[in-house]
PDB file of C-alpha atoms and ligand atoms in Angstrom:
ATOM      1  CA  MET A   1      -0.410   0.008  -0.259  1.00 70.00           C
ATOM      2  CA  ASN A   2       1.498   3.387  -0.469  1.00 76.00           C
ATOM      3  CA  LEU A   3       1.472   5.226   2.264  1.00 86.00           C
ATOM      4  CA  SER A   4       2.396   8.797   1.309  1.00 88.00           C
ATOM      5  CA  SER A   5      -0.248   9.727   1.974  1.00 94.00           C
ATOM      6  CA  LEU A   6      -3.931   9.087   4.416  1.00 96.00           C
ATOM      7  CA  PRO A   7      -5.037   5.639   3.608  1.00 97.00           C
ATOM      8  CA  ASP A   8      -7.919   5.093   2.188  1.00 96.00           C
ATOM      9  CA  ASP A   9      -9.720   2.450   5.659  1.00 96.00           C
ATOM     10  CA  LEU A  10      -8.584   6.257   7.717  1.00 97.00           C
ATOM     11  CA  ALA A  11     -11.945   8.993   8.201  1.00 95.00           C
ATOM     12  CA  PRO A  12     -10.118  12.292   7.967  1.00 95.00           C
ATOM     13  CA  GLN A  13     -12.575  13.559  10.352  1.00 93.00           C
ATOM     14  CA  CYS A  14     -11.740  10.997  12.473  1.00 94.00           C
ATOM     15  CA  LEU A  15      -7.856  10.865  13.085  1.00 96.00           C
ATOM     16  CA  PRO A  16      -6.545  11.452  16.632  1.00 97.00           C
ATOM     17  CA  GLN A  17      -5.866  15.262  16.360  1.00 96.00           C
ATOM     18  CA  HIS A  18      -3.074  14.222  18.954  1.00 97.00           C
ATOM     19  CA  ILE A  19      -0.410  11.811  19.225  1.00 98.00           C
ATOM     20  CA  ALA A  20       2.892  11.040  21.984  1.00 98.00           C
ATOM     21  CA  VAL A  21       4.895   8.104  21.314  1.00 98.00           C
ATOM     22  CA  ILE A  22       7.048   6.601  23.805  1.00 98.00           C
ATOM     23  CA  MET A  23       9.666   4.945  21.829  1.00 98.00           C
ATOM     24  CA  ASP A  24      10.542   2.367  23.596  1.00 98.00           C
ATOM     25  CA  GLY A  25      12.459  -0.958  22.928  1.00 98.00           C
ATOM     26  CA  ASN A  26      15.816   0.432  21.276  1.00 98.00           C
ATOM     27  CA  GLY A  27      18.080  -1.539  23.620  1.00 98.00           C
ATOM     28  CA  ARG A  28      16.484  -4.643  22.908  1.00 98.00           C
ATOM     29  CA  TRP A  29      15.696  -3.844  19.153  1.00 98.00           C
ATOM     30  CA  ALA A  30      19.623  -3.315  18.418  1.00 98.00           C
ATOM     31  CA  ASN A  31      19.966  -6.664  21.009  1.00 98.00           C
ATOM     32  CA  HIS A  32      18.284  -8.540  18.975  1.00 98.00           C
ATOM     33  CA  ARG A  33      20.506  -7.432  15.890  1.00 98.00           C
ATOM     34  CA  GLY A  34      23.933  -8.076  18.126  1.00 98.00           C
ATOM     35  CA  LEU A  35      24.687  -4.746  18.000  1.00 98.00           C
ATOM     36  CA  PRO A  36      25.026  -2.207  21.273  1.00 98.00           C
ATOM     37  CA  ARG A  37      22.245  -0.499  22.216  1.00 98.00           C
ATOM     38  CA  ILE A  38      23.315   3.029  20.509  1.00 98.00           C
ATOM     39  CA  ALA A  39      22.602   1.379  17.448  1.00 98.00           C
ATOM     40  CA  GLY A  40      18.494   1.455  18.537  1.00 98.00           C
ATOM     41  CA  HIS A  41      18.845   5.499  19.697  1.00 98.00           C
ATOM     42  CA  ARG A  42      20.023   6.188  16.096  1.00 98.00           C
ATOM     43  CA  GLN A  43      18.140   3.919  14.426  1.00 98.00           C
ATOM     44  CA  GLY A  44      14.490   5.802  16.586  1.00 98.00           C
ATOM     45  CA  ALA A  45      15.945   9.261  16.292  1.00 98.00           C
ATOM     46  CA  LYS A  46      15.172   8.064  12.126  1.00 98.00           C
ATOM     47  CA  VAL A  47      11.707   6.299  12.742  1.00 98.00           C
ATOM     48  CA  LEU A  48      10.719   9.481  14.881  1.00 98.00           C
ATOM     49  CA  LYS A  49      11.999  11.755  12.131  1.00 97.00           C
ATOM     50  CA  ASP A  50       9.945   9.124   9.384  1.00 97.00           C
ATOM     51  CA  LEU A  51       7.329   9.258  12.024  1.00 98.00           C
ATOM     52  CA  LEU A  52       6.594  13.071  12.563  1.00 98.00           C
ATOM     53  CA  ARG A  53       6.405  12.929   8.446  1.00 97.00           C
ATOM     54  CA  CYS A  54       4.067  10.909   8.407  1.00 98.00           C
ATOM     55  CA  CYS A  55       2.075  12.759  10.921  1.00 98.00           C
ATOM     56  CA  LYS A  56       2.204  16.228   9.168  1.00 97.00           C
ATOM     57  CA  ASP A  57       1.101  14.250   6.019  1.00 97.00           C
ATOM     58  CA  TRP A  58      -1.602  12.327   6.878  1.00 97.00           C
ATOM     59  CA  GLY A  59      -3.551  15.414   8.740  1.00 96.00           C
ATOM     60  CA  ILE A  60      -2.189  15.065  12.322  1.00 97.00           C
ATOM     61  CA  GLY A  61      -2.107  18.459  14.217  1.00 96.00           C
ATOM     62  CA  ALA A  62       0.427  16.954  17.412  1.00 96.00           C
ATOM     63  CA  LEU A  63       3.174  15.160  18.253  1.00 97.00           C
ATOM     64  CA  THR A  64       4.349  15.123  21.501  1.00 97.00           C
ATOM     65  CA  ALA A  65       7.750  12.072  21.287  1.00 97.00           C
ATOM     66  CA  TYR A  66       9.147  10.775  24.879  1.00 98.00           C
ATOM     67  CA  ALA A  67      13.178  11.655  24.347  1.00 98.00           C
ATOM     68  CA  PHE A  68      14.597  11.692  27.799  1.00 98.00           C
ATOM     69  CA  SER A  69      13.205  10.691  31.178  1.00 98.00           C
ATOM     70  CA  THR A  70      13.848  12.629  34.509  1.00 98.00           C
ATOM     71  CA  GLU A  71      14.745   8.485  35.016  1.00 98.00           C
ATOM     72  CA  ASN A  72      16.775   7.766  32.284  1.00 98.00           C
ATOM     73  CA  TRP A  73      19.809   9.490  34.041  1.00 98.00           C
ATOM     74  CA  GLN A  74      20.588   6.153  36.272  1.00 98.00           C
ATOM     75  CA  ARG A  75      21.639   5.229  32.733  1.00 98.00           C
ATOM     76  CA  PRO A  76      24.780   3.917  32.271  1.00 97.00           C
ATOM     77  CA  ALA A  77      26.899   7.771  31.151  1.00 98.00           C
ATOM     78  CA  ALA A  78      28.295   6.131  27.913  1.00 98.00           C
ATOM     79  CA  GLU A  79      24.342   6.313  26.180  1.00 98.00           C
ATOM     80  CA  VAL A  80      23.325   9.320  28.428  1.00 98.00           C
ATOM     81  CA  ASP A  81      25.981  10.939  26.563  1.00 98.00           C
ATOM     82  CA  PHE A  82      25.352   9.437  23.093  1.00 98.00           C
ATOM     83  CA  LEU A  83      21.375   9.916  23.752  1.00 98.00           C
ATOM     84  CA  MET A  84      21.882  13.615  24.089  1.00 98.00           C
ATOM     85  CA  VAL A  85      25.003  14.620  22.011  1.00 97.00           C
ATOM     86  CA  LEU A  86      22.168  12.983  19.137  1.00 97.00           C
ATOM     87  CA  PHE A  87      19.518  15.275  20.674  1.00 97.00           C
ATOM     88  CA  GLU A  88      22.020  17.961  19.773  1.00 96.00           C
ATOM     89  CA  LYS A  89      23.255  16.337  16.003  1.00 96.00           C
ATOM     90  CA  MET A  90      19.771  15.406  14.883  1.00 96.00           C
ATOM     91  CA  LEU A  91      18.120  19.187  15.878  1.00 96.00           C
ATOM     92  CA  ARG A  92      21.912  21.230  13.709  1.00 95.00           C
ATOM     93  CA  LYS A  93      20.994  18.433  10.821  1.00 96.00           C
ATOM     94  CA  GLU A  94      17.192  18.723  10.574  1.00 97.00           C
ATOM     95  CA  LEU A  95      15.524  22.159  12.244  1.00 97.00           C
ATOM     96  CA  LYS A  96      16.065  24.020   8.671  1.00 97.00           C
ATOM     97  CA  LYS A  97      14.196  21.386   6.946  1.00 97.00           C
ATOM     98  CA  MET A  98      11.500  21.203   9.475  1.00 97.00           C
ATOM     99  CA  HIS A  99      11.272  24.806   9.671  1.00 98.00           C
ATOM    100  CA  ALA A 100      10.873  24.532   5.851  1.00 98.00           C
ATOM    101  CA  GLU A 101       7.835  21.834   6.387  1.00 97.00           C
ATOM    102  CA  GLY A 102       5.912  24.270   8.410  1.00 98.00           C
ATOM    103  CA  VAL A 103       6.835  22.029  11.602  1.00 98.00           C
ATOM    104  CA  ARG A 104       6.630  24.390  14.940  1.00 97.00           C
ATOM    105  CA  ILE A 105       8.534  22.352  18.680  1.00 97.00           C
ATOM    106  CA  ARG A 106       8.742  23.100  21.080  1.00 96.00           C
ATOM    107  CA  PHE A 107      10.592  20.990  23.572  1.00 97.00           C
ATOM    108  CA  VAL A 108       8.629  20.271  27.742  1.00 96.00           C
ATOM    109  CA  GLY A 109      11.326  19.483  30.548  1.00 96.00           C
ATOM    110  CA  ASP A 110      13.184  20.354  32.301  1.00 96.00           C
ATOM    111  CA  LEU A 111      15.651  22.356  30.174  1.00 96.00           C
ATOM    112  CA  SER A 112      17.260  23.947  33.113  1.00 96.00           C
ATOM    113  CA  GLY A 113      19.072  20.502  33.666  1.00 96.00           C
ATOM    114  CA  LEU A 114      20.478  19.877  29.906  1.00 98.00           C
ATOM    115  CA  SER A 115      24.069  21.135  28.703  1.00 96.00           C
ATOM    116  CA  PRO A 116      24.202  24.538  27.640  1.00 96.00           C
ATOM    117  CA  ALA A 117      24.843  24.098  24.040  1.00 95.00           C
ATOM    118  CA  LEU A 118      21.827  21.344  24.215  1.00 97.00           C
ATOM    119  CA  GLN A 119      20.027  24.054  25.665  1.00 97.00           C
ATOM    120  CA  GLN A 120      20.837  27.173  23.177  1.00 96.00           C
ATOM    121  CA  GLU A 121      19.612  24.686  20.492  1.00 95.00           C
ATOM    122  CA  MET A 122      16.394  23.832  21.195  1.00 97.00           C
ATOM    123  CA  SER A 123      15.877  27.670  22.237  1.00 97.00           C
ATOM    124  CA  ARG A 124      16.819  29.114  18.865  1.00 96.00           C
ATOM    125  CA  ALA A 125      15.130  26.255  17.516  1.00 97.00           C
ATOM    126  CA  MET A 126      12.234  26.680  19.494  1.00 97.00           C
ATOM    127  CA  THR A 127      11.689  30.627  18.825  1.00 98.00           C
ATOM    128  CA  GLU A 128      12.569  30.128  14.898  1.00 97.00           C
ATOM    129  CA  THR A 129       9.558  28.077  14.416  1.00 98.00           C
ATOM    130  CA  ALA A 130       7.252  29.274  17.188  1.00 97.00           C
ATOM    131  CA  HIS A 131       4.936  30.187  14.299  1.00 98.00           C
ATOM    132  CA  ASN A 132       4.379  27.696  11.835  1.00 98.00           C
ATOM    133  CA  GLN A 133       0.832  26.368  11.911  1.00 97.00           C
ATOM    134  CA  THR A 134       1.921  23.731   9.448  1.00 97.00           C
ATOM    135  CA  ILE A 135       2.102  20.960  13.172  1.00 97.00           C
ATOM    136  CA  ASP A 136       3.346  20.588  16.568  1.00 96.00           C
ATOM    137  CA  PHE A 137       6.356  18.697  17.352  1.00 97.00           C
ATOM    138  CA  ASN A 138       6.608  18.131  21.143  1.00 97.00           C
ATOM    139  CA  VAL A 139      10.016  16.425  22.176  1.00 97.00           C
ATOM    140  CA  ALA A 140       9.983  15.683  26.461  1.00 97.00           C
ATOM    141  CA  ILE A 141      14.027  15.728  26.910  1.00 98.00           C
ATOM    142  CA  ASN A 142      14.932  16.135  31.283  1.00 98.00           C
ATOM    143  CA  TYR A 143      11.006  15.101  31.664  1.00 97.00           C
ATOM    144  CA  GLY A 144       9.495  13.792  34.494  1.00 97.00           C
ATOM    145  CA  SER A 145       4.800  14.148  35.235  1.00 97.00           C
ATOM    146  CA  ARG A 146       4.798  14.373  38.349  1.00 97.00           C
ATOM    147  CA  SER A 147       8.228  17.260  38.812  1.00 96.00           C
ATOM    148  CA  GLU A 148       5.622  18.864  36.507  1.00 96.00           C
ATOM    149  CA  ILE A 149       3.260  19.207  38.987  1.00 97.00           C
ATOM    150  CA  VAL A 150       5.106  19.412  41.542  1.00 97.00           C
ATOM    151  CA  GLN A 151       6.510  22.340  39.818  1.00 96.00           C
ATOM    152  CA  ALA A 152       2.955  23.398  38.660  1.00 96.00           C
ATOM    153  CA  CYS A 153       1.476  23.212  42.268  1.00 97.00           C
ATOM    154  CA  GLN A 154       4.903  25.340  43.398  1.00 98.00           C
ATOM    155  CA  GLN A 155       3.990  28.298  40.737  1.00 98.00           C
ATOM    156  CA  VAL A 156       0.512  27.582  41.046  1.00 98.00           C
ATOM    157  CA  ALA A 157       0.765  28.254  45.153  1.00 98.00           C
ATOM    158  CA  GLN A 158       3.348  31.405  44.414  1.00 98.00           C
ATOM    159  CA  LYS A 159       0.575  33.411  42.831  1.00 98.00           C
ATOM    160  CA  VAL A 160      -1.631  32.719  45.591  1.00 98.00           C
ATOM    161  CA  SER A 161       1.074  34.354  48.038  1.00 98.00           C
ATOM    162  CA  ARG A 162       1.230  36.642  46.317  1.00 98.00           C
ATOM    163  CA  GLY A 163      -2.220  37.142  46.348  1.00 98.00           C
ATOM    164  CA  GLU A 164      -2.831  37.442  42.071  1.00 98.00           C
ATOM    165  CA  MET A 165      -4.947  34.362  42.583  1.00 97.00           C
ATOM    166  CA  THR A 166      -7.145  32.652  45.453  1.00 98.00           C
ATOM    167  CA  ALA A 167      -7.220  29.407  47.219  1.00 98.00           C
ATOM    168  CA  ASP A 168     -10.895  29.472  45.872  1.00 98.00           C
ATOM    169  CA  ALA A 169      -9.733  29.917  42.103  1.00 98.00           C
ATOM    170  CA  ILE A 170      -7.424  27.394  41.526  1.00 98.00           C
ATOM    171  CA  SER A 171      -8.719  24.939  38.927  1.00 97.00           C
ATOM    172  CA  GLU A 172      -7.941  21.572  36.527  1.00 96.00           C
ATOM    173  CA  GLU A 173      -7.806  25.049  34.354  1.00 95.00           C
ATOM    174  CA  THR A 174      -4.726  26.600  36.420  1.00 96.00           C
ATOM    175  CA  ILE A 175      -3.029  23.046  36.744  1.00 96.00           C
ATOM    176  CA  THR A 176      -3.107  22.559  32.855  1.00 95.00           C
ATOM    177  CA  GLN A 177      -1.742  25.893  32.437  1.00 95.00           C
ATOM    178  CA  HIS A 178       0.398  25.510  34.625  1.00 96.00           C
ATOM    179  CA  LEU A 179       2.533  22.855  32.834  1.00 95.00           C
ATOM    180  CA  TYR A 180       5.114  22.591  30.698  1.00 92.00           C
ATOM    181  CA  THR A 181       2.844  21.456  28.010  1.00 83.00           C
ATOM    182  CA  ALA A 182       0.393  24.078  28.288  1.00 70.00           C
ATOM    183  CA  GLY A 183      -3.032  22.247  27.472  1.00 70.00           C
ATOM    184  CA  CYS A 184      -2.455  19.639  24.730  1.00 81.00           C
ATOM    185  CA  ASP A 185      -4.370  16.937  25.816  1.00 93.00           C
ATOM    186  CA  PRO A 186      -2.622  13.477  23.420  1.00 97.00           C
ATOM    187  CA  ASP A 187      -5.666  12.022  21.795  1.00 97.00           C
ATOM    188  CA  LEU A 188      -4.424   8.520  21.314  1.00 98.00           C
ATOM    189  CA  LEU A 189      -0.805   7.360  22.970  1.00 98.00           C
ATOM    190  CA  ILE A 190       1.580   5.136  21.575  1.00 98.00           C
ATOM    191  CA  ARG A 191       4.230   2.136  23.903  1.00 98.00           C
ATOM    192  CA  THR A 192       5.819   0.004  21.653  1.00 98.00           C
ATOM    193  CA  SER A 193       7.517  -2.783  22.414  1.00 98.00           C
ATOM    194  CA  GLY A 194       5.418  -4.479  24.593  1.00 98.00           C
ATOM    195  CA  GLU A 195       5.401  -2.458  27.425  1.00 98.00           C
ATOM    196  CA  GLN A 196       2.247  -1.261  29.271  1.00 98.00           C
ATOM    197  CA  ARG A 197       3.048   1.546  31.606  1.00 98.00           C
ATOM    198  CA  LEU A 198       3.173   4.610  31.280  1.00 98.00           C
ATOM    199  CA  SER A 199       7.168   4.976  32.607  1.00 98.00           C
ATOM    200  CA  ASN A 200       6.088   9.354  34.975  1.00 98.00           C
ATOM    201  CA  PHE A 201       5.450  10.490  31.291  1.00 98.00           C
ATOM    202  CA  LEU A 202       1.778  12.002  30.831  1.00 97.00           C
ATOM    203  CA  LEU A 203      -0.432  11.710  34.169  1.00 97.00           C
ATOM    204  CA  TRP A 204      -2.783  14.763  33.648  1.00 97.00           C
ATOM    205  CA  GLN A 205      -2.842  14.949  30.157  1.00 97.00           C
ATOM    206  CA  LEU A 206      -3.768  11.401  30.136  1.00 97.00           C
ATOM    207  CA  ALA A 207      -7.607  11.418  31.969  1.00 96.00           C
ATOM    208  CA  TYR A 208      -9.196  10.869  28.712  1.00 96.00           C
ATOM    209  CA  THR A 209      -6.596   9.258  26.285  1.00 97.00           C
ATOM    210  CA  GLU A 210      -6.928   6.449  23.690  1.00 98.00           C
ATOM    211  CA  MET A 211      -4.204   3.608  24.475  1.00 98.00           C
ATOM    212  CA  TYR A 212      -1.776   1.773  22.942  1.00 98.00           C
ATOM    213  CA  PHE A 213       0.249  -0.890  22.980  1.00 98.00           C
ATOM    214  CA  THR A 214       2.112  -2.779  20.378  1.00 98.00           C
ATOM    215  CA  ASP A 215       5.354  -5.677  20.486  1.00 98.00           C
ATOM    216  CA  ALA A 216       6.352  -3.371  17.427  1.00 98.00           C
ATOM    217  CA  PHE A 217      10.390  -1.900  18.755  1.00 98.00           C
ATOM    218  CA  TRP A 218      10.720   2.243  18.470  1.00 98.00           C
ATOM    219  CA  PRO A 219      12.904   1.700  15.783  1.00 98.00           C
ATOM    220  CA  ASP A 220      10.629  -0.832  13.950  1.00 98.00           C
ATOM    221  CA  PHE A 221       7.521   1.917  14.193  1.00 98.00           C
ATOM    222  CA  ASP A 222       7.121   2.196  10.714  1.00 97.00           C
ATOM    223  CA  ARG A 223       4.130   4.054   8.180  1.00 97.00           C
ATOM    224  CA  SER A 224       2.494   0.730   8.504  1.00 97.00           C
ATOM    225  CA  GLU A 225       3.067   0.128  11.884  1.00 98.00           C
ATOM    226  CA  LEU A 226       1.173   4.408  12.339  1.00 98.00           C
ATOM    227  CA  HIS A 227      -1.812   3.033  10.719  1.00 98.00           C
ATOM    228  CA  ARG A 228      -1.999  -0.084  12.647  1.00 98.00           C
ATOM    229  CA  ALA A 229      -2.849   1.708  15.280  1.00 98.00           C
ATOM    230  CA  LEU A 230      -4.814   4.650  13.646  1.00 98.00           C
ATOM    231  CA  LEU A 231      -7.445   2.109  12.262  1.00 97.00           C
ATOM    232  CA  THR A 232      -7.901   0.453  15.612  1.00 97.00           C
ATOM    233  CA  TYR A 233      -7.855   3.854  17.204  1.00 97.00           C
ATOM    234  CA  GLN A 234     -10.984   4.345  15.179  1.00 96.00           C
ATOM    235  CA  GLY A 235     -12.490   1.166  16.521  1.00 95.00           C
ATOM    236  CA  ARG A 236     -12.318   3.096  19.634  1.00 95.00           C
ATOM    237  CA  ASP A 237     -15.377   4.992  21.115  1.00 92.00           C
ATOM    238  CA  ARG A 238     -14.549   7.713  23.498  1.00 93.00           C
ATOM    239  CA  ARG A 239     -17.268   8.549  26.174  1.00 93.00           C
ATOM    240  CA  PHE A 240     -16.010  10.369  28.486  1.00 92.00           C
ATOM    241  CA  GLY A 241     -18.047   9.659  30.933  1.00 92.00           C
ATOM    242  CA  GLN A 242     -21.425   9.376  29.630  1.00 91.00           C
ATOM    243  CA  ALA A 243     -23.336   7.211  29.860  1.00 88.00           C
ATOM    244  CA  THR A 244     -22.867   4.396  26.588  1.00 80.00           C
ATOM    245  CA  ASP A 245     -27.190   5.126  24.677  1.00 69.00           C
ATOM    246  CA  ARG A 246     -25.993   8.198  24.671  1.00 58.00           C
ATOM    247  CA  VAL A 247     -22.821   8.720  22.786  1.00 55.00           C
ATOM    248  CA  ALA A 248     -23.174   7.389  18.787  1.00 48.00           C
ATOM    249  CA  VAL A 249     -21.756   3.696  17.998  1.00 40.00           C
ATOM    250  CA  GLY A 250     -18.795   4.581  16.294  1.00 44.00           C
ATOM    251  CA  HIS A 251     -15.867   7.441  16.500  1.00 49.00           C
ATOM    252  CA  ARG A 252     -15.952   9.441  18.980  1.00 49.00           C
ATOM    253  CA  ILE A 253     -13.149  12.387  18.766  1.00 48.00           C
ATOM    254  CA  VAL A 254     -13.949  15.595  20.523  1.00 52.00           C
ATOM    255  CA  LYS A 255     -15.206  15.391  23.705  1.00 53.00           C
ATOM    256  CA  PRO A 256     -18.971  15.925  23.634  1.00 49.00           C
ATOM    257  CA  ALA A 257     -21.017  19.272  24.946  1.00 52.00           C
ATOM    258  CA  LEU A 258     -22.530  17.969  28.876  1.00 49.00           C
ATOM    259  CA  THR A 259     -26.119  17.954  28.544  1.00 45.00           C
ATOM    260  CA  ALA A 260     -28.384  18.044  31.038  1.00 40.00           C
TER     261      ALA A 260
HETATM  262  C1  LIG B   1      13.600   3.916  24.447  1.00 85.54           C
HETATM  263  O1  LIG B   1      14.897   3.053  23.842  1.00 85.54           O
HETATM  264  C2  LIG B   1      14.865   4.919  24.539  1.00 85.54           C
HETATM  265  C3  LIG B   1      14.796   6.236  25.776  1.00 85.54           C
HETATM  266  C4  LIG B   1      14.818   5.441  26.918  1.00 85.54           C
HETATM  267  C5  LIG B   1      15.406   7.347  25.483  1.00 85.54           C
HETATM  268  P1  LIG B   1      15.028   1.972  25.507  1.00 85.54           P
HETATM  269  O2  LIG B   1      17.040   2.183  25.288  1.00 85.54           O
HETATM  270  O3  LIG B   1      14.486   1.766  26.453  1.00 85.54           O
HETATM  271  O4  LIG B   1      15.230   0.305  25.472  1.00 85.54           O
HETATM  272  P2  LIG B   1      14.786  -0.741  26.141  1.00 85.54           P
HETATM  273  O5  LIG B   1      14.062  -0.832  26.356  1.00 85.54           O
HETATM  274  O6  LIG B   1      15.884  -0.651  26.159  1.00 85.54           O
HETATM  275  O7  LIG B   1      15.092  -1.607  24.585  1.00 85.54           O
HETATM  276  C1  LIG B   2      10.489   5.313  28.459  1.00 85.54           C
HETATM  277  O1  LIG B   2      11.050   3.862  28.823  1.00 85.54           O
HETATM  278  C2  LIG B   2      11.134   6.255  28.435  1.00 85.54           C
HETATM  279  C3  LIG B   2      11.464   7.145  27.292  1.00 85.54           C
HETATM  280  C4  LIG B   2      10.991   6.368  26.635  1.00 85.54           C
HETATM  281  C5  LIG B   2      11.924   7.870  26.483  1.00 85.54           C
HETATM  282  P1  LIG B   2      11.695   3.192  29.865  1.00 85.54           P
HETATM  283  O2  LIG B   2      12.530   2.431  28.656  1.00 85.54           O
HETATM  284  O3  LIG B   2      12.951   4.693  30.782  1.00 85.54           O
HETATM  285  O4  LIG B   2      10.722   2.893  30.347  1.00 85.54           O
HETATM  286  P2  LIG B   2      10.326   2.077  32.097  1.00 85.54           P
HETATM  287  O5  LIG B   2      12.243   2.635  32.279  1.00 85.54           O
HETATM  288  O6  LIG B   2      11.145   0.428  30.966  1.00 85.54           O
HETATM  289  O7  LIG B   2       9.556   2.077  32.240  1.00 85.54           O
HETATM  290 MG1  LIG B   3      13.001   0.700  27.579  1.00 85.54          MG
END
């Protein structure tokens, strides 16, 4: 099947507007080939690049990718160093093209914990692409959902103590707006490599997200794998807590308005 445009069996009006991916299995992919783990990371980066292009071609508005967790610092220093250099190199190499294709890049996570050189590349990429509108590409680096929620609480508490808002005025929206991701909840979460856990990713944002788990390792996650994930998504009924007879059977992609 030619997958350069949206496959015929996918309904454009029922696509997830925002896909999040936990890109897992790089190391095992490499092990299975008798290669060092870093070969898996290198291939994984290529796959991410192609997936972003595919999302853009198929009309998906946002892609959020988990690239490095706050817990990943516990890996051997050589692997961590390799990943940091890979992020920097990829950014340097791909920025121009992504910008030309209308990609708006954002990095989410505790960026202050990264090297100054990487921080500089990231802030250049964010500034240069800030007004692009074709697709939002969010990369979670040094990201941990619990610490994201803690820092949001701290910021809100500071506002209360400065008298800028009252404690009673704190709403779900307030917390959402203080997260790194500020108000873009994914419709679909994909995790590769057979693991079925969140590993501290977007705990708040995934409240009503559809989850899709596949045994494929991330470096094998190509357009036909995404196609399969989207077919599964289109077979789901998203009810957002409403009674089954209140929603149409079939695809449901937007949060329905609450009626009396
Ligand atoms: C995901 O692949 C990439 C990162 C976490 C950076 P892994 O490196 O976790 O691969 P496995 O899970 O060991 O196979
Ligand atoms: C999650 O994968 C983090 C990223 C994909 C960046 P891990 O491989 O670190 O997760 P665990 O350790 O299997 O939970
Ligand atoms: Mg892993």
